[in-house]
Short mmCIF file of C-alpha atoms and ligand atoms in Angstrom, two decimals:
data_model
loop_
_atom_site.label_atom_id
_atom_site.label_comp_id
_atom_site.label_asym_id
_atom_site.label_seq_id
_atom_site.Cartn_x
_atom_site.Cartn_y
_atom_site.Cartn_z
CA UNK Z 1 74.61 -84.67 -112.89
CA UNK Z 2 72.19 -85.92 -115.48
CA UNK Z 3 68.84 -85.02 -116.79
CA UNK Z 4 65.97 -87.33 -116.88
CA UNK Z 5 62.79 -87.47 -119.03
CA UNK Z 6 60.11 -90.00 -118.38
CA UNK Z 7 56.60 -89.21 -119.97
CA UNK Z 8 54.01 -87.97 -117.46
CA UNK Z 9 56.75 -87.29 -115.00
CA UNK Z 10 58.37 -83.88 -113.82
CA UNK Z 11 60.42 -81.96 -116.24
CA UNK Z 12 64.37 -81.65 -115.70
CA UNK Z 13 64.97 -77.55 -114.71
CA UNK Z 14 67.07 -75.93 -117.13
CA UNK Z 15 70.07 -73.88 -116.16
CA UNK Z 16 70.89 -70.14 -117.81
CA UNK Z 17 74.22 -71.53 -119.04
CA UNK Z 18 72.19 -74.36 -121.11
CA UNK Z 19 69.65 -71.43 -122.26
CA UNK Z 20 72.59 -69.60 -123.67
CA UNK Z 21 74.10 -73.03 -125.52
CA UNK Z 22 70.35 -73.11 -127.16
CA UNK Z 23 70.70 -69.51 -128.17
CA UNK Z 24 74.06 -69.98 -129.75
CA UNK Z 25 72.58 -73.16 -131.68
CA UNK Z 26 69.31 -71.49 -132.64
CA UNK Z 27 71.17 -68.04 -133.81
CA UNK Z 28 74.14 -70.07 -135.40
CA UNK Z 29 71.86 -71.83 -137.50
CA UNK Z 30 70.25 -68.72 -138.69
CA UNK Z 31 74.20 -67.36 -139.67
CA UNK Z 32 74.77 -70.66 -141.14
CA UNK Z 33 71.79 -70.65 -143.65
CA UNK Z 34 71.94 -66.67 -144.49
CA UNK Z 35 75.65 -67.51 -145.33
CA UNK Z 36 74.60 -69.99 -147.95
CA UNK Z 37 72.01 -68.33 -149.47
CA UNK Z 38 73.51 -65.04 -150.47
CA UNK Z 39 72.66 -65.64 -154.31
CA UNK Z 40 69.42 -63.82 -154.76
CA UNK Z 41 68.33 -66.21 -157.49
CA UNK Z 42 68.88 -69.34 -155.24
CA UNK Z 43 65.40 -70.86 -154.21
CA UNK Z 44 66.76 -73.85 -152.23
CA UNK Z 45 69.36 -75.00 -149.67
CA UNK Z 46 69.89 -78.85 -148.78
CA UNK Z 47 70.90 -79.54 -145.23
CA UNK Z 48 71.14 -82.12 -142.74
CA UNK Z 49 71.27 -81.37 -138.86
CA UNK Z 50 72.35 -83.91 -136.61
CA UNK Z 51 71.53 -83.45 -132.60
CA UNK Z 52 73.84 -86.48 -131.34
CA UNK Z 53 72.75 -86.06 -128.09
CA UNK Z 54 69.31 -84.83 -128.21
CA UNK Z 55 67.47 -85.49 -124.70
CA UNK Z 56 64.07 -85.38 -124.12
CA UNK Z 57 63.41 -82.05 -125.70
CA UNK Z 58 61.63 -80.13 -123.06
CA UNK Z 59 62.46 -78.78 -119.56
CA UNK Z 60 61.35 -76.39 -116.80
CA UNK Z 61 62.58 -73.16 -115.96
CA UNK Z 62 61.18 -71.63 -112.97
CA UNK Z 63 57.37 -71.91 -113.66
CA UNK Z 64 57.76 -71.96 -117.58
CA UNK Z 65 58.40 -74.72 -119.81
CA UNK Z 66 61.30 -74.20 -122.25
CA UNK Z 67 61.73 -76.02 -125.49
CA UNK Z 68 65.41 -78.22 -125.77
CA UNK Z 69 67.63 -78.54 -128.26
CA UNK Z 70 65.90 -80.54 -131.02
CA UNK Z 71 62.57 -78.28 -131.16
CA UNK Z 72 64.93 -74.94 -131.01
CA UNK Z 73 66.73 -76.42 -133.95
CA UNK Z 74 63.54 -77.43 -135.81
CA UNK Z 75 62.41 -73.73 -134.92
CA UNK Z 76 65.62 -71.96 -136.21
CA UNK Z 77 65.25 -73.55 -139.70
CA UNK Z 78 61.44 -72.69 -139.92
CA UNK Z 79 62.24 -68.93 -138.91
CA UNK Z 80 64.98 -68.68 -141.31
CA UNK Z 81 62.91 -70.46 -144.26
CA UNK Z 82 59.97 -68.25 -143.60
CA UNK Z 83 62.26 -64.87 -143.89
CA UNK Z 84 63.85 -66.31 -146.91
CA UNK Z 85 60.41 -67.56 -148.47
CA UNK Z 86 58.96 -63.97 -148.12
CA UNK Z 87 61.81 -62.20 -149.18
CA UNK Z 88 62.54 -63.96 -152.30
CA UNK Z 89 60.25 -63.27 -155.65
CA UNK Z 90 60.32 -66.86 -156.47
CA UNK Z 91 60.02 -68.29 -152.64
CA UNK Z 92 62.60 -70.32 -150.60
CA UNK Z 93 63.00 -73.85 -149.78
CA UNK Z 94 65.27 -75.03 -146.99
CA UNK Z 95 65.22 -79.05 -147.11
CA UNK Z 96 66.60 -80.06 -144.08
CA UNK Z 97 66.71 -83.65 -142.67
CA UNK Z 98 66.80 -83.58 -138.67
CA UNK Z 99 68.86 -86.82 -136.96
CA UNK Z 100 67.93 -86.71 -133.05
CA UNK Z 101 69.86 -89.55 -131.71
CA UNK Z 102 69.87 -90.23 -127.96
CA UNK Z 103 70.83 -93.44 -126.08
CA UNK Z 104 68.11 -93.43 -123.41
CA UNK Z 105 65.10 -95.36 -124.33
CA UNK Z 106 62.90 -93.14 -122.17
CA UNK Z 107 64.36 -89.82 -123.43
CA UNK Z 108 63.56 -91.21 -126.96
CA UNK Z 109 60.01 -91.99 -126.22
CA UNK Z 110 59.58 -88.80 -124.54
CA UNK Z 111 60.86 -86.69 -127.44
CA UNK Z 112 58.84 -88.73 -129.94
CA UNK Z 113 55.68 -88.00 -127.86
CA UNK Z 114 56.61 -84.28 -128.01
CA UNK Z 115 57.52 -83.71 -131.49
CA UNK Z 116 54.06 -85.55 -132.44
CA UNK Z 117 52.08 -82.93 -130.00
CA UNK Z 118 54.15 -80.32 -131.35
CA UNK Z 119 52.56 -81.18 -134.86
CA UNK Z 120 55.64 -82.73 -136.33
CA UNK Z 121 54.20 -86.35 -136.60
CA UNK Z 122 54.04 -86.21 -140.26
CA UNK Z 123 57.57 -85.40 -140.80
CA UNK Z 124 58.51 -88.38 -138.49
CA UNK Z 125 60.64 -91.13 -140.84
CA UNK Z 126 60.24 -88.63 -143.45
CA UNK Z 127 62.55 -85.98 -143.22
CA UNK Z 128 62.82 -85.99 -139.26
CA UNK Z 129 64.94 -89.26 -137.69
CA UNK Z 130 64.62 -90.10 -133.71
CA UNK Z 131 67.11 -92.79 -132.88
CA UNK Z 132 67.72 -94.66 -129.76
CA UNK Z 133 71.43 -95.40 -130.19
CA UNK Z 134 74.45 -94.34 -129.00
CA UNK Z 135 75.97 -91.71 -131.40
CA UNK Z 136 78.96 -93.38 -132.01
CA UNK Z 137 77.22 -96.48 -133.25
CA UNK Z 138 75.32 -94.60 -136.04
CA UNK Z 139 77.59 -92.30 -136.92
CA UNK Z 140 78.85 -93.65 -139.76
CA UNK Z 141 75.41 -94.32 -141.19
CA UNK Z 142 74.89 -90.55 -140.55
CA UNK Z 143 77.89 -89.62 -142.61
CA UNK Z 144 76.85 -91.98 -145.49
CA UNK Z 145 73.42 -90.34 -145.51
CA UNK Z 146 75.08 -87.03 -145.84
CA UNK Z 147 77.08 -88.15 -148.47
CA UNK Z 148 74.15 -89.77 -150.69
CA UNK Z 149 72.12 -86.57 -150.34
CA UNK Z 150 74.71 -85.01 -153.33
CA UNK Z 151 78.22 -83.39 -153.61
CA UNK Z 152 77.56 -80.24 -151.41
CA UNK Z 153 77.22 -82.52 -147.99
CA UNK Z 154 76.02 -79.29 -146.00
CA UNK Z 155 75.72 -80.43 -142.56
CA UNK Z 156 75.67 -79.42 -139.02
CA UNK Z 157 76.49 -81.45 -136.20
CA UNK Z 158 75.21 -80.53 -132.28
CA UNK Z 159 76.93 -82.82 -130.07
CA UNK Z 160 76.00 -81.76 -126.38
CA UNK Z 161 77.54 -84.94 -124.56
CA UNK Z 162 77.63 -84.49 -120.61
CA UNK Z 163 80.99 -85.23 -119.92
CA UNK Z 164 84.00 -85.21 -122.56
CA UNK Z 165 84.57 -88.95 -123.67
CA UNK Z 166 81.23 -89.88 -125.33
CA UNK Z 167 82.49 -88.66 -128.49
CA UNK Z 168 85.72 -90.10 -129.80
CA UNK Z 169 87.87 -87.58 -131.77
CA UNK Z 170 88.47 -90.10 -134.34
CA UNK Z 171 84.88 -89.68 -135.36
CA UNK Z 172 84.99 -85.98 -135.30
CA UNK Z 173 87.79 -86.65 -137.72
CA UNK Z 174 86.43 -88.59 -140.33
CA UNK Z 175 83.49 -86.32 -140.13
CA UNK Z 176 85.68 -83.62 -141.15
CA UNK Z 177 87.77 -85.72 -143.55
CA UNK Z 178 84.70 -87.25 -145.41
CA UNK Z 179 82.07 -84.75 -145.62
CA UNK Z 180 82.93 -81.44 -147.72
CA UNK Z 181 81.24 -78.82 -145.84
CA UNK Z 182 80.79 -80.09 -142.16
CA UNK Z 183 80.71 -78.02 -138.85
CA UNK Z 184 80.67 -79.62 -135.44
CA UNK Z 185 79.64 -77.94 -132.18
CA UNK Z 186 80.87 -80.15 -129.24
CA UNK Z 187 80.42 -79.64 -125.57
CA UNK Z 188 83.26 -80.62 -123.58
CA UNK Z 189 83.57 -80.74 -119.98
CA UNK Z 190 87.19 -79.81 -120.06
CA UNK Z 191 87.54 -79.10 -116.04
CA UNK Z 192 86.13 -82.54 -115.68
CA UNK Z 193 88.58 -83.89 -117.79
CA UNK Z 194 91.56 -82.10 -116.01
CA UNK Z 195 90.31 -83.50 -112.46
CA UNK Z 196 90.25 -87.01 -113.98
CA UNK Z 197 93.64 -86.82 -115.41
CA UNK Z 198 96.30 -88.90 -113.53
CA UNK Z 199 99.03 -91.37 -114.11
CA UNK Z 200 96.57 -94.04 -112.54
CA UNK Z 201 93.66 -93.41 -114.98
CA UNK Z 202 96.08 -93.27 -117.97
CA UNK Z 203 94.67 -96.32 -119.84
CA UNK Z 204 90.93 -95.76 -118.89
CA UNK Z 205 88.71 -96.29 -122.26
CA UNK Z 206 87.30 -92.69 -122.01
CA UNK Z 207 90.97 -91.40 -122.24
CA UNK Z 208 91.35 -93.77 -125.07
CA UNK Z 209 88.26 -92.29 -126.82
CA UNK Z 210 89.93 -88.89 -126.79
CA UNK Z 211 93.34 -90.13 -128.02
CA UNK Z 212 95.18 -89.46 -124.74
CA UNK Z 213 97.86 -92.25 -124.25
CA UNK Z 214 99.89 -92.66 -121.16
CA UNK Z 215 102.61 -90.22 -122.48
CA UNK Z 216 100.44 -87.97 -123.16
CA UNK Z 217 98.54 -87.85 -119.80
CA UNK Z 218 102.14 -87.74 -118.37
CA UNK Z 219 103.08 -84.62 -120.40
CA UNK Z 220 99.79 -83.14 -119.27
CA UNK Z 221 99.90 -83.70 -115.74
CA UNK Z 222 103.49 -82.98 -115.42
CA UNK Z 223 102.15 -79.30 -116.11
CA UNK Z 224 100.27 -79.30 -112.51
CA UNK Z 225 103.53 -78.10 -111.00
CA UNK Z 226 103.38 -74.87 -112.65
CA UNK Z 227 101.73 -71.51 -111.83
CA UNK Z 228 98.14 -71.31 -114.16
CA UNK Z 229 98.57 -74.99 -114.45
CA UNK Z 230 94.72 -75.38 -115.21
CA UNK Z 231 95.49 -73.09 -118.49
CA UNK Z 232 98.46 -74.82 -119.56
CA UNK Z 233 96.82 -77.81 -119.79
CA UNK Z 234 93.67 -76.53 -121.35
CA UNK Z 235 96.04 -74.98 -123.75
CA UNK Z 236 97.95 -78.61 -124.34
CA UNK Z 237 94.14 -79.99 -124.71
CA UNK Z 238 93.32 -77.54 -127.43
CA UNK Z 239 96.44 -78.66 -129.67
CA UNK Z 240 95.45 -82.18 -128.95
CA UNK Z 241 91.88 -81.80 -130.14
CA UNK Z 242 93.06 -79.85 -133.08
CA UNK Z 243 95.40 -82.29 -134.18
CA UNK Z 244 93.58 -85.41 -133.63
CA UNK Z 245 90.42 -84.06 -135.18
CA UNK Z 246 92.67 -82.31 -138.13
CA UNK Z 247 90.14 -79.44 -137.61
CA UNK Z 248 91.64 -76.25 -139.52
CA UNK Z 249 89.59 -74.12 -137.19
CA UNK Z 250 88.10 -74.09 -133.77
CA UNK Z 251 86.72 -71.63 -131.17
CA UNK Z 252 88.07 -71.93 -127.57
CA UNK Z 253 85.44 -70.66 -125.57
CA UNK Z 254 83.65 -71.75 -122.39
CA UNK Z 255 80.10 -71.55 -121.48
CA UNK Z 256 80.51 -70.60 -117.81
CA UNK Z 257 78.06 -72.37 -115.62
CA UNK Z 258 77.44 -70.93 -111.79
CA UNK Z 259 75.20 -73.63 -110.62
CA UNK Z 260 77.73 -76.65 -111.56
CA UNK Z 261 80.84 -74.41 -110.57
CA UNK Z 262 82.46 -75.56 -113.77
CA UNK Z 263 83.04 -74.29 -116.94
CA UNK Z 264 82.85 -76.50 -120.01
CA UNK Z 265 84.00 -75.78 -123.62
CA UNK Z 266 81.51 -75.10 -126.38
CA UNK Z 267 84.18 -76.14 -129.36
CA UNK Z 268 83.25 -75.19 -132.75
CA UNK Z 269 85.29 -77.36 -135.05
CA UNK Z 270 85.32 -76.43 -138.84
CA UNK Z 271 87.55 -76.14 -142.05
CA UNK Z 272 86.05 -72.72 -142.92
CA UNK Z 273 87.62 -69.29 -141.52
CA UNK Z 274 84.32 -67.91 -142.14
CA UNK Z 275 82.41 -70.19 -140.27
CA UNK Z 276 85.04 -69.35 -137.58
CA UNK Z 277 84.64 -65.93 -137.92
CA UNK Z 278 81.01 -66.10 -137.52
CA UNK Z 279 80.91 -68.24 -134.54
CA UNK Z 280 83.35 -65.70 -132.83
CA UNK Z 281 81.00 -62.77 -133.65
CA UNK Z 282 78.18 -64.53 -131.99
CA UNK Z 283 79.83 -64.80 -128.80
CA UNK Z 284 80.68 -61.41 -128.62
CA UNK Z 285 76.63 -60.73 -129.52
CA UNK Z 286 75.31 -63.03 -126.95
CA UNK Z 287 78.13 -62.46 -124.04
CA UNK Z 288 77.00 -62.82 -120.60
CA UNK Z 289 77.29 -66.71 -120.62
CA UNK Z 290 80.58 -67.13 -122.45
CA UNK Z 291 84.46 -66.89 -120.99
CA UNK Z 292 87.83 -66.63 -122.77
CA UNK Z 293 90.30 -68.05 -120.67
CA UNK Z 294 93.11 -66.21 -122.10
CA UNK Z 295 94.05 -62.54 -123.39
CA UNK Z 296 92.54 -60.19 -125.39
CA UNK Z 297 94.35 -59.62 -128.83
CA UNK Z 298 95.92 -62.48 -131.03
CA UNK Z 299 98.09 -64.88 -129.51
CA UNK Z 300 95.68 -64.89 -126.49
CA UNK Z 301 96.09 -68.39 -125.07
CA UNK Z 302 99.55 -67.59 -124.01
CA UNK Z 303 101.31 -70.73 -124.85
CA UNK Z 304 104.09 -69.28 -123.11
CA UNK Z 305 104.48 -71.32 -120.03
CA UNK Z 306 106.36 -68.57 -118.20
CA UNK Z 307 103.44 -66.48 -118.41
CA UNK Z 308 100.45 -66.69 -115.72
CA UNK Z 309 97.37 -66.02 -117.45
CA UNK Z 310 94.74 -66.15 -114.41
CA UNK Z 311 94.69 -62.20 -114.31
CA UNK Z 312 93.02 -61.80 -117.49
CA UNK Z 313 91.40 -64.85 -117.33
CA UNK Z 314 88.98 -64.00 -114.91
CA UNK Z 315 88.02 -61.23 -116.52
CA UNK Z 316 87.35 -61.78 -120.20
CA UNK Z 317 83.48 -61.92 -120.59
CA UNK Z 318 82.87 -60.92 -124.25
CA UNK Z 319 81.56 -57.82 -122.65
CA UNK Z 320 82.25 -53.83 -123.50
CA UNK Z 321 85.55 -53.88 -121.68
CA UNK Z 322 86.76 -57.00 -123.02
CA UNK Z 323 85.70 -55.19 -126.68
CA UNK Z 324 88.12 -52.10 -125.43
CA UNK Z 325 90.72 -54.09 -124.26
CA UNK Z 326 90.76 -56.46 -127.77
CA UNK Z 327 90.71 -53.48 -129.64
CA UNK Z 328 93.89 -52.11 -128.10
CA UNK Z 329 95.38 -55.39 -127.84
CA UNK Z 330 95.30 -55.73 -131.85
CA UNK Z 331 96.38 -52.07 -132.39
CA UNK Z 332 99.34 -53.02 -130.55
CA UNK Z 333 100.09 -56.21 -132.18
CA UNK Z 334 99.35 -55.48 -135.75
CA UNK Z 335 102.05 -53.46 -136.66
CA UNK Z 336 104.65 -56.04 -135.76
CA UNK Z 337 102.84 -58.76 -137.27
CA UNK Z 338 102.59 -56.70 -140.64
CA UNK Z 339 106.09 -55.69 -140.33
CA UNK Z 340 107.31 -59.23 -139.78
CA UNK Z 341 105.25 -60.29 -143.02
CA UNK Z 342 106.65 -57.47 -144.92
CA UNK Z 343 109.88 -58.42 -144.83
CA UNK Z 344 110.13 -59.80 -148.70
CA UNK Z 345 107.86 -56.53 -149.60
CA UNK Z 346 104.88 -58.45 -150.97
CA UNK Z 347 102.63 -57.22 -148.08
CA UNK Z 348 100.31 -59.60 -146.17
CA UNK Z 349 96.81 -60.57 -147.28
CA UNK Z 350 94.02 -60.06 -144.95
CA UNK Z 351 92.74 -63.62 -145.02
CA UNK Z 352 96.19 -65.13 -144.23
CA UNK Z 353 96.32 -62.92 -141.53
CA UNK Z 354 93.16 -63.80 -140.01
CA UNK Z 355 93.21 -67.40 -140.85
CA UNK Z 356 96.79 -67.79 -139.36
CA UNK Z 357 95.90 -66.14 -136.31
CA UNK Z 358 92.07 -66.73 -135.19
CA UNK Z 359 92.11 -69.91 -133.57
CA UNK Z 360 93.31 -68.77 -130.26
CA UNK Z 361 91.53 -65.26 -129.90
CA UNK Z 362 88.45 -63.65 -129.47
CA UNK Z 363 89.23 -60.95 -132.34
CA UNK Z 364 87.01 -61.20 -135.12
CA UNK Z 365 87.12 -59.76 -138.62
CA UNK Z 366 85.25 -56.65 -137.60
CA UNK Z 367 87.29 -55.60 -134.72
CA UNK Z 368 90.65 -56.45 -137.20
CA UNK Z 369 88.88 -54.30 -140.30
CA UNK Z 370 88.45 -51.42 -137.54
CA UNK Z 371 91.98 -51.68 -136.28
CA UNK Z 372 93.18 -51.88 -140.14
CA UNK Z 373 91.41 -48.98 -141.06
CA UNK Z 374 92.75 -47.03 -138.01
CA UNK Z 375 96.39 -47.57 -138.69
CA UNK Z 376 95.89 -46.79 -142.45
CA UNK Z 377 94.25 -43.40 -141.49
CA UNK Z 378 97.52 -42.79 -139.19
CA UNK Z 379 99.75 -43.48 -142.34
CA UNK Z 380 101.04 -46.54 -140.83
CA UNK Z 381 100.12 -48.66 -143.67
CA UNK Z 382 98.60 -48.83 -147.03
CA UNK Z 383 95.51 -51.21 -148.04
CA UNK Z 384 95.81 -52.64 -151.61
CA UNK Z 385 93.42 -54.47 -153.45
CA UNK Z 386 94.03 -57.30 -155.80
CA UNK Z 387 94.26 -55.23 -158.86
CA UNK Z 388 96.82 -53.05 -157.30
CA UNK Z 389 94.50 -50.13 -156.50
CA UNK Z 390 95.24 -48.45 -153.33
CA UNK Z 391 92.08 -48.10 -150.96
CA UNK Z 392 93.20 -44.88 -148.93
CA UNK Z 393 89.49 -44.01 -147.63
CA UNK Z 394 87.03 -47.35 -147.55
CA UNK Z 395 86.04 -49.00 -143.79
CA UNK Z 396 85.43 -52.33 -146.09
CA UNK Z 397 88.25 -54.46 -145.74
CA UNK Z 398 88.18 -57.35 -147.70
CA UNK Z 399 89.66 -60.94 -147.43
CA UNK Z 400 91.96 -60.61 -150.64
CA UNK Z 401 93.23 -57.00 -149.80
CA UNK Z 402 97.15 -56.68 -148.98
CA UNK Z 403 98.69 -54.84 -146.26
CA UNK Z 404 101.74 -53.18 -147.06
CA UNK Z 405 104.23 -50.76 -145.68
CA UNK Z 406 104.33 -47.39 -147.11
CA UNK Z 407 107.36 -46.70 -148.94
CA UNK Z 408 108.59 -43.51 -147.49
CA UNK Z 409 108.54 -45.48 -143.84
CA UNK Z 410 110.70 -48.19 -143.61
CA UNK Z 411 109.44 -48.92 -140.11
CA UNK Z 412 106.55 -48.52 -138.08
CA UNK Z 413 106.23 -45.25 -136.07
CA UNK Z 414 104.28 -47.40 -133.54
CA UNK Z 415 106.94 -49.82 -133.04
CA UNK Z 416 109.00 -47.02 -131.78
CA UNK Z 417 111.68 -47.05 -134.46
CA UNK Z 418 110.44 -44.43 -137.14
C1 LIG W 501 73.08 -82.89 -121.77
S1 LIG W 501 71.71 -83.91 -122.53
C2 LIG W 501 71.29 -83.09 -123.83
C3 LIG W 501 70.38 -82.17 -123.91
C4 LIG W 501 70.10 -81.78 -125.23
N1 LIG W 501 70.98 -81.64 -126.38
C5 LIG W 501 69.41 -80.28 -124.93
O1 LIG W 501 70.26 -79.39 -125.35
O2 LIG W 501 68.44 -79.86 -124.61
C6 LIG W 501 72.40 -85.80 -122.73
C7 LIG W 501 71.96 -86.55 -123.38
O3 LIG W 501 72.34 -87.70 -124.00
C8 LIG W 501 72.25 -89.16 -123.87
N2 LIG W 501 73.22 -89.61 -124.10
C9 LIG W 501 74.39 -89.95 -123.14
N3 LIG W 501 75.35 -90.54 -123.58
C10 LIG W 501 74.84 -90.91 -125.04
C11 LIG W 501 75.54 -91.37 -126.40
N4 LIG W 501 76.84 -92.15 -126.17
N5 LIG W 501 74.52 -91.48 -127.37
C12 LIG W 501 73.72 -90.61 -127.59
N6 LIG W 501 73.05 -89.95 -126.47
C13 LIG W 501 73.65 -90.14 -125.29
C14 LIG W 501 71.54 -88.66 -122.38
O4 LIG W 501 70.29 -89.74 -122.40
C15 LIG W 501 71.07 -87.40 -122.56
O5 LIG W 501 69.44 -87.41 -122.77
#
């Protein structure tokens, strides 16, 4: 399946799952910029936005024409800038550079024409750059550009490839290792990759692009004999992507594509627990089109091969039911986790609890905070601020608070040991 843009010809159709993806792109930019502009005296933010697989930029959806990722990204920045500008006494300026890259000359011509028609002509070549190139061929220059702009390196990479092999994991690794604050949104057709995996294909260049060698392929395909094998392979691939890109944090969630009969990953890769948390919250807010192929609480991907995850997997859609199950699971898991971490008596810092467990799970800091407060109200734990004071009532749990077992109860009653 592919999209095709040619000036004067009919537009490609946009599926509901792609609209959901564009919503994530647009809303994440808003969240990202708001997160970086909390200081009320700040008047400016420098940022680079890379759309590495931009397409032609316009689709048909029913009777309507709808914008593709380049226009959605531009609009997202304009909207937040407008809001910040009117909210701040001294105004606000988001100095964003946009790079739109596409390998297809017709798509690039279509996009240039579209940007001109939408009033962006004067910005082309100044802070909007359209490149006809393979993303891989320009990634080094893009990294250099971002580094040359200053020391903060604020950058978002939207890498919306068709399949799974057009972005080398090594390239993501160098983005994450070279730049200070990059975040990457990568579409990855994991089911197509799983179907492609076989000992026969083990030497294909596509697999080498994602650093899967003959042995890796053998280990993954061997899982095919076990119950729930597709999920086991997916889990193996999460680990692989994380270790080869060096990303501290990732989201393991899918976009559900009814039309394509396949789900694909929308991976968010970053080195920031807050970035990870915000992306998790966004999935809950947008729901419907997103799926989590795992359980409801922490350690949700079930790396335990003896467990067949298919039951839970089918129904986790970030809806109200999933929320109830997530809250219940956290309530069940937290006592054990805090107890295990409290063996030396120093307590468990909330940040460590979250950062150490957030990758595999749909649990966000909001869900976690509510359940911590609930257990505190039940007398199961104490919340202690960094200055040593106890927090007996607050609903606001901070990252640097510690969770400590009360002295008068050596064990959690919830564990059935009290
Ligand atoms: C899925 S479409 C992009 C859709 C677009 N991001 C959107 O959401 O509106 C993928 C695009 O990537 C382009 N493409 C394919 N391989 C590429 C590569 N290696 N580097 C850059 N662009 C590529 C194709 O020409 C196509 O326009």
